[in-house]
């Protein structure tokens, strides 16, 4: 996405300030621990492999922001201990300066997201961007745009709407518990409810492009070319027919998280 002169100026103006924090939330990419809705249509090992590639994809998109000093990156994880996650990340080179690793903690999705926002703001980051790890259509330009919009106004809130009614990104400079509590997570009303509550609380809501999260078999179909280009489908340990509602998967081997 081309940047205007004013957008570039906006980025330059806050580069010298405390960095933003981009929090990538992810489950452990192992069979039975992630992508359970997708695993009902394809083999659980294949679903876990897709999850691992999606996570690497999202992490790679945040790397330029870390390298340029625009943001620090935090990987908030669940499903395995931090030692296991560090072993998984080590071959990928993400245990470098500007990156931290932490647990999501307990509770529902709202509790876990709220915890990450409070963690970042308590450490005096200018703002916190929450980012899921299951969106293939995401681009680094989306993240740059989110940071730019967060730098505008007194109380901005940036949302990246998902086509299933949720959102794939949320960015904010101040914490509001009402955005995370009593929300029907996983349902089609999450995005609309969040926007209404944000407006009622005085946020200036900015919306990014709508994207599709990969949660079901039909979500994979538009991204088949992307999957092939990135070598994902060629490495799946199960036969997947994306034109069918049934996938034949007979592989019982586990995913090696440190490929």
mmCIF file of C-alpha atoms in Angstrom:
data_model
loop_
_atom_site.group_PDB
_atom_site.id
_atom_site.type_symbol
_atom_site.label_atom_id
_atom_site.label_comp_id
_atom_site.label_asym_id
_atom_site.label_seq_id
_atom_site.Cartn_x
_atom_site.Cartn_y
_atom_site.Cartn_z
ATOM 1 C CA UNK A 1 0.000 0.000 0.000
ATOM 2 C CA UNK A 2 1.612 3.337 -1.093
ATOM 3 C CA UNK A 3 2.258 5.811 1.689
ATOM 4 C CA UNK A 4 1.461 9.513 1.413
ATOM 5 C CA UNK A 5 3.957 12.179 2.405
ATOM 6 C CA UNK A 6 1.941 12.981 5.533
ATOM 7 C CA UNK A 7 1.949 9.327 6.598
ATOM 8 C CA UNK A 8 5.722 9.108 6.201
ATOM 9 C CA UNK A 9 6.094 12.319 8.181
ATOM 10 C CA UNK A 10 3.893 10.879 10.907
ATOM 11 C CA UNK A 11 6.068 7.794 11.200
ATOM 12 C CA UNK A 12 9.230 9.881 11.310
ATOM 13 C CA UNK A 13 7.788 12.061 14.067
ATOM 14 C CA UNK A 14 7.329 9.165 16.499
ATOM 15 C CA UNK A 15 10.402 7.094 15.694
ATOM 16 C CA UNK A 16 12.337 8.869 18.443
ATOM 17 C CA UNK A 17 9.614 8.204 21.039
ATOM 18 C CA UNK A 18 9.127 4.991 23.032
ATOM 19 C CA UNK A 19 8.307 2.249 20.535
ATOM 20 C CA UNK A 20 4.969 0.684 19.926
ATOM 21 C CA UNK A 21 4.358 -2.881 21.024
ATOM 22 C CA UNK A 22 2.999 -5.433 18.558
ATOM 23 C CA UNK A 23 1.683 -8.512 20.359
ATOM 24 C CA UNK A 24 1.243 -11.658 18.263
ATOM 25 C CA UNK A 25 -1.060 -14.152 19.977
ATOM 26 C CA UNK A 26 -0.610 -17.815 19.111
ATOM 27 C CA UNK A 27 -1.391 -21.337 20.228
ATOM 28 C CA UNK A 28 1.201 -24.107 20.208
ATOM 29 C CA UNK A 29 1.220 -25.536 16.650
ATOM 30 C CA UNK A 30 0.700 -29.198 17.478
ATOM 31 C CA UNK A 31 -2.146 -31.593 16.602
ATOM 32 C CA UNK A 32 -5.089 -31.157 18.915
ATOM 33 C CA UNK A 33 -3.808 -27.892 20.390
ATOM 34 C CA UNK A 34 -4.644 -25.468 17.594
ATOM 35 C CA UNK A 35 -6.957 -24.970 14.609
ATOM 36 C CA UNK A 36 -9.539 -27.390 15.968
ATOM 37 C CA UNK A 37 -12.320 -26.172 13.687
ATOM 38 C CA UNK A 38 -10.049 -26.589 10.669
ATOM 39 C CA UNK A 39 -8.866 -29.979 11.943
ATOM 40 C CA UNK A 40 -12.430 -31.285 11.770
ATOM 41 C CA UNK A 41 -12.239 -30.960 7.967
ATOM 42 C CA UNK A 42 -8.603 -31.899 7.417
ATOM 43 C CA UNK A 43 -6.191 -34.057 9.376
ATOM 44 C CA UNK A 44 -5.136 -32.521 12.733
ATOM 45 C CA UNK A 45 -1.472 -32.844 11.739
ATOM 46 C CA UNK A 46 -2.151 -30.874 8.562
ATOM 47 C CA UNK A 47 -4.042 -28.233 10.538
ATOM 48 C CA UNK A 48 -1.112 -27.892 12.942
ATOM 49 C CA UNK A 49 1.330 -27.556 10.048
ATOM 50 C CA UNK A 50 -0.790 -24.780 8.579
ATOM 51 C CA UNK A 51 -0.862 -23.055 11.975
ATOM 52 C CA UNK A 52 2.931 -23.157 12.215
ATOM 53 C CA UNK A 53 3.321 -21.659 8.728
ATOM 54 C CA UNK A 54 0.749 -18.962 9.457
ATOM 55 C CA UNK A 55 2.623 -17.980 12.599
ATOM 56 C CA UNK A 56 5.919 -17.743 10.735
ATOM 57 C CA UNK A 57 4.149 -15.670 8.069
ATOM 58 C CA UNK A 58 2.839 -13.171 10.630
ATOM 59 C CA UNK A 59 6.156 -12.973 12.479
ATOM 60 C CA UNK A 60 7.970 -12.255 9.220
ATOM 61 C CA UNK A 61 5.622 -9.342 8.531
ATOM 62 C CA UNK A 62 6.404 -7.747 11.884
ATOM 63 C CA UNK A 63 10.158 -8.072 11.393
ATOM 64 C CA UNK A 64 10.594 -4.827 9.365
ATOM 65 C CA UNK A 65 8.929 -2.816 12.148
ATOM 66 C CA UNK A 66 11.332 -4.292 14.690
ATOM 67 C CA UNK A 67 14.335 -3.773 12.438
ATOM 68 C CA UNK A 68 13.412 -0.133 11.775
ATOM 69 C CA UNK A 69 12.883 0.604 15.455
ATOM 70 C CA UNK A 70 9.194 1.391 15.024
ATOM 71 C CA UNK A 71 7.982 -1.315 17.397
ATOM 72 C CA UNK A 72 8.959 -4.044 19.770
ATOM 73 C CA UNK A 73 7.404 -7.438 19.223
ATOM 74 C CA UNK A 74 5.955 -9.749 21.858
ATOM 75 C CA UNK A 75 4.825 -13.288 21.159
ATOM 76 C CA UNK A 76 2.089 -14.172 23.660
ATOM 77 C CA UNK A 77 1.702 -17.937 23.709
ATOM 78 C CA UNK A 78 -0.355 -20.768 25.126
ATOM 79 C CA UNK A 79 -0.417 -24.552 24.805
ATOM 80 C CA UNK A 80 3.222 -25.211 25.750
ATOM 81 C CA UNK A 81 5.862 -23.916 28.145
ATOM 82 C CA UNK A 82 8.180 -21.034 27.343
ATOM 83 C CA UNK A 83 11.208 -23.348 27.039
ATOM 84 C CA UNK A 84 9.459 -25.325 24.308
ATOM 85 C CA UNK A 85 8.511 -22.121 22.530
ATOM 86 C CA UNK A 86 12.081 -20.815 22.699
ATOM 87 C CA UNK A 87 13.340 -24.029 21.109
ATOM 88 C CA UNK A 88 10.695 -23.673 18.399
ATOM 89 C CA UNK A 89 11.646 -20.046 17.704
ATOM 90 C CA UNK A 90 15.435 -20.390 17.898
ATOM 91 C CA UNK A 91 16.003 -21.698 14.333
ATOM 92 C CA UNK A 92 13.841 -18.868 13.009
ATOM 93 C CA UNK A 93 15.997 -16.122 14.506
ATOM 94 C CA UNK A 94 13.256 -14.437 16.525
ATOM 95 C CA UNK A 95 15.058 -14.530 19.877
ATOM 96 C CA UNK A 96 16.746 -11.237 19.016
ATOM 97 C CA UNK A 97 16.682 -7.748 20.456
ATOM 98 C CA UNK A 98 13.265 -6.138 20.159
ATOM 99 C CA UNK A 99 11.373 -9.390 20.709
ATOM 100 C CA UNK A 100 9.972 -10.844 23.920
ATOM 101 C CA UNK A 101 8.111 -14.040 24.732
ATOM 102 C CA UNK A 102 5.419 -14.415 27.367
ATOM 103 C CA UNK A 103 2.411 -16.454 28.382
ATOM 104 C CA UNK A 104 -1.108 -15.395 27.502
ATOM 105 C CA UNK A 105 -2.298 -16.519 30.915
ATOM 106 C CA UNK A 106 -5.680 -17.895 31.903
ATOM 107 C CA UNK A 107 -9.227 -16.867 31.191
ATOM 108 C CA UNK A 108 -11.191 -16.402 27.998
ATOM 109 C CA UNK A 109 -9.881 -14.585 24.933
ATOM 110 C CA UNK A 110 -10.916 -11.202 26.314
ATOM 111 C CA UNK A 111 -9.012 -11.755 29.557
ATOM 112 C CA UNK A 112 -5.918 -12.853 27.677
ATOM 113 C CA UNK A 113 -5.976 -9.893 25.286
ATOM 114 C CA UNK A 114 -6.640 -7.394 28.066
ATOM 115 C CA UNK A 115 -3.680 -8.799 29.988
ATOM 116 C CA UNK A 116 -1.350 -8.119 27.044
ATOM 117 C CA UNK A 117 -2.580 -4.543 26.609
ATOM 118 C CA UNK A 118 -2.088 -3.796 30.303
ATOM 119 C CA UNK A 119 1.352 -5.430 30.172
ATOM 120 C CA UNK A 120 2.468 -3.167 27.342
ATOM 121 C CA UNK A 121 1.021 0.085 28.653
ATOM 122 C CA UNK A 122 2.476 -0.573 32.111
ATOM 123 C CA UNK A 123 5.891 -0.640 30.438
ATOM 124 C CA UNK A 124 5.290 2.752 28.860
ATOM 125 C CA UNK A 125 4.907 1.696 25.270
ATOM 126 C CA UNK A 126 3.090 4.406 23.398
ATOM 127 C CA UNK A 127 0.416 1.959 22.297
ATOM 128 C CA UNK A 128 -0.267 -1.746 21.886
ATOM 129 C CA UNK A 129 -1.333 -3.605 18.748
ATOM 130 C CA UNK A 130 -2.855 -7.057 19.226
ATOM 131 C CA UNK A 131 -2.453 -9.326 16.234
ATOM 132 C CA UNK A 132 -3.751 -12.818 15.549
ATOM 133 C CA UNK A 133 -1.631 -15.497 13.897
ATOM 134 C CA UNK A 134 -4.103 -16.969 11.426
ATOM 135 C CA UNK A 135 -4.513 -14.367 8.663
ATOM 136 C CA UNK A 136 -2.778 -15.176 5.372
ATOM 137 C CA UNK A 137 -3.832 -11.945 3.653
ATOM 138 C CA UNK A 138 -2.015 -9.741 6.141
ATOM 139 C CA UNK A 139 0.718 -7.416 4.848
ATOM 140 C CA UNK A 140 3.369 -5.315 6.574
ATOM 141 C CA UNK A 141 1.629 -2.275 5.113
ATOM 142 C CA UNK A 142 -1.419 -3.084 7.237
ATOM 143 C CA UNK A 143 0.710 -2.871 10.361
ATOM 144 C CA UNK A 144 2.328 0.378 9.265
ATOM 145 C CA UNK A 145 -1.092 1.858 8.631
ATOM 146 C CA UNK A 146 -2.252 0.748 12.075
ATOM 147 C CA UNK A 147 0.715 2.471 13.730
ATOM 148 C CA UNK A 148 0.062 5.641 11.753
ATOM 149 C CA UNK A 149 -3.608 5.718 12.762
ATOM 150 C CA UNK A 150 -2.665 5.122 16.390
ATOM 151 C CA UNK A 151 -0.525 8.255 16.288
ATOM 152 C CA UNK A 152 -3.530 10.425 15.325
ATOM 153 C CA UNK A 153 -5.964 11.941 17.817
ATOM 154 C CA UNK A 154 -6.313 11.749 21.572
ATOM 155 C CA UNK A 155 -7.984 8.357 21.996
ATOM 156 C CA UNK A 156 -7.667 6.256 18.836
ATOM 157 C CA UNK A 157 -8.707 2.645 18.426
ATOM 158 C CA UNK A 158 -7.692 0.705 15.315
ATOM 159 C CA UNK A 159 -9.594 -2.417 14.268
ATOM 160 C CA UNK A 160 -8.821 -4.851 11.475
ATOM 161 C CA UNK A 161 -12.195 -6.463 10.767
ATOM 162 C CA UNK A 162 -12.418 -10.147 9.928
ATOM 163 C CA UNK A 163 -15.026 -11.378 7.482
ATOM 164 C CA UNK A 164 -16.457 -13.738 10.091
ATOM 165 C CA UNK A 165 -17.519 -10.784 12.236
ATOM 166 C CA UNK A 166 -14.524 -10.619 14.552
ATOM 167 C CA UNK A 167 -11.276 -8.753 14.088
ATOM 168 C CA UNK A 168 -7.726 -9.759 13.243
ATOM 169 C CA UNK A 169 -6.093 -6.647 14.757
ATOM 170 C CA UNK A 170 -6.813 -4.247 17.587
ATOM 171 C CA UNK A 171 -4.614 -1.267 18.419
ATOM 172 C CA UNK A 172 -5.004 1.214 21.270
ATOM 173 C CA UNK A 173 -3.120 3.759 23.346
ATOM 174 C CA UNK A 174 -5.268 3.496 26.467
ATOM 175 C CA UNK A 175 -6.913 0.560 28.183
ATOM 176 C CA UNK A 176 -10.681 0.122 28.448
ATOM 177 C CA UNK A 177 -11.897 -3.047 30.149
ATOM 178 C CA UNK A 178 -15.276 -2.735 28.433
ATOM 179 C CA UNK A 179 -13.719 -3.719 25.120
ATOM 180 C CA UNK A 180 -12.773 -7.135 26.487
ATOM 181 C CA UNK A 181 -15.476 -8.166 28.957
ATOM 182 C CA UNK A 182 -18.869 -9.766 28.283
ATOM 183 C CA UNK A 183 -18.083 -10.270 24.586
ATOM 184 C CA UNK A 184 -19.433 -13.332 22.689
ATOM 185 C CA UNK A 185 -16.000 -14.402 21.452
ATOM 186 C CA UNK A 186 -16.033 -16.457 18.273
ATOM 187 C CA UNK A 187 -19.429 -15.139 17.222
ATOM 188 C CA UNK A 188 -20.382 -12.849 14.324
ATOM 189 C CA UNK A 189 -21.232 -9.860 16.561
ATOM 190 C CA UNK A 190 -17.795 -9.327 18.117
ATOM 191 C CA UNK A 191 -16.638 -6.593 15.753
ATOM 192 C CA UNK A 192 -19.848 -4.559 15.801
ATOM 193 C CA UNK A 193 -20.137 -4.795 19.574
ATOM 194 C CA UNK A 194 -16.529 -3.674 20.020
ATOM 195 C CA UNK A 195 -17.024 -0.663 17.739
ATOM 196 C CA UNK A 196 -20.216 0.390 19.527
ATOM 197 C CA UNK A 197 -18.601 0.149 22.940
ATOM 198 C CA UNK A 198 -15.516 1.988 21.746
ATOM 199 C CA UNK A 199 -17.553 4.875 20.335
ATOM 200 C CA UNK A 200 -19.597 5.061 23.536
ATOM 201 C CA UNK A 201 -16.338 5.311 25.515
ATOM 202 C CA UNK A 202 -15.027 8.185 23.413
ATOM 203 C CA UNK A 203 -12.602 6.318 21.160
ATOM 204 C CA UNK A 204 -11.967 7.529 17.625
ATOM 205 C CA UNK A 205 -12.374 4.237 15.767
ATOM 206 C CA UNK A 206 -10.292 3.610 12.638
ATOM 207 C CA UNK A 207 -10.937 0.564 10.450
ATOM 208 C CA UNK A 208 -8.405 -1.283 8.302
ATOM 209 C CA UNK A 209 -9.097 -3.585 5.362
ATOM 210 C CA UNK A 210 -11.308 -6.596 5.953
ATOM 211 C CA UNK A 211 -9.393 -9.892 6.001
ATOM 212 C CA UNK A 212 -10.226 -13.585 6.279
ATOM 213 C CA UNK A 213 -8.961 -15.695 9.165
ATOM 214 C CA UNK A 214 -8.116 -19.289 8.284
ATOM 215 C CA UNK A 215 -10.416 -21.193 10.636
ATOM 216 C CA UNK A 216 -12.367 -23.497 8.305
ATOM 217 C CA UNK A 217 -11.772 -25.484 5.131
ATOM 218 C CA UNK A 218 -13.589 -22.916 2.999
ATOM 219 C CA UNK A 219 -11.278 -20.191 4.359
ATOM 220 C CA UNK A 220 -8.322 -22.020 2.828
ATOM 221 C CA UNK A 221 -9.670 -22.050 -0.712
ATOM 222 C CA UNK A 222 -9.048 -18.365 -1.583
ATOM 223 C CA UNK A 223 -5.482 -18.708 -0.299
ATOM 224 C CA UNK A 224 -4.526 -21.930 -2.079
ATOM 225 C CA UNK A 225 -2.219 -20.035 -4.445
ATOM 226 C CA UNK A 226 -0.551 -18.338 -1.473
ATOM 227 C CA UNK A 227 -0.144 -21.662 0.297
ATOM 228 C CA UNK A 228 1.436 -23.251 -2.777
ATOM 229 C CA UNK A 229 3.719 -20.274 -3.344
ATOM 230 C CA UNK A 230 4.979 -20.480 0.233
ATOM 231 C CA UNK A 231 5.483 -24.225 0.035
ATOM 232 C CA UNK A 232 2.861 -24.992 2.649
ATOM 233 C CA UNK A 233 0.673 -27.468 0.812
ATOM 234 C CA UNK A 234 3.665 -29.377 -0.501
ATOM 235 C CA UNK A 235 4.738 -30.048 3.098
ATOM 236 C CA UNK A 236 1.381 -31.078 4.528
ATOM 237 C CA UNK A 237 1.588 -34.604 5.939
ATOM 238 C CA UNK A 238 -1.972 -35.398 4.836
ATOM 239 C CA UNK A 239 -3.790 -35.476 1.514
ATOM 240 C CA UNK A 240 -6.109 -32.472 1.362
ATOM 241 C CA UNK A 241 -8.749 -31.946 -1.303
ATOM 242 C CA UNK A 242 -9.701 -28.291 -0.936
ATOM 243 C CA UNK A 243 -12.602 -28.777 -3.345
ATOM 244 C CA UNK A 244 -14.216 -31.329 -1.065
ATOM 245 C CA UNK A 245 -15.836 -31.133 2.342
ATOM 246 C CA UNK A 246 -13.935 -34.271 3.317
ATOM 247 C CA UNK A 247 -10.167 -34.561 3.467
ATOM 248 C CA UNK A 248 -8.419 -37.899 3.537
ATOM 249 C CA UNK A 249 -5.683 -37.729 6.145
ATOM 250 C CA UNK A 250 -4.026 -40.872 7.420
ATOM 251 C CA UNK A 251 -0.749 -39.552 8.711
ATOM 252 C CA UNK A 252 -0.333 -40.048 12.457
ATOM 253 C CA UNK A 253 3.103 -38.534 12.896
ATOM 254 C CA UNK A 254 3.523 -35.429 15.030
ATOM 255 C CA UNK A 255 4.557 -32.041 13.741
ATOM 256 C CA UNK A 256 8.171 -31.182 14.432
ATOM 257 C CA UNK A 257 7.896 -27.636 15.824
ATOM 258 C CA UNK A 258 11.525 -26.852 15.052
ATOM 259 C CA UNK A 259 11.592 -27.615 11.317
#
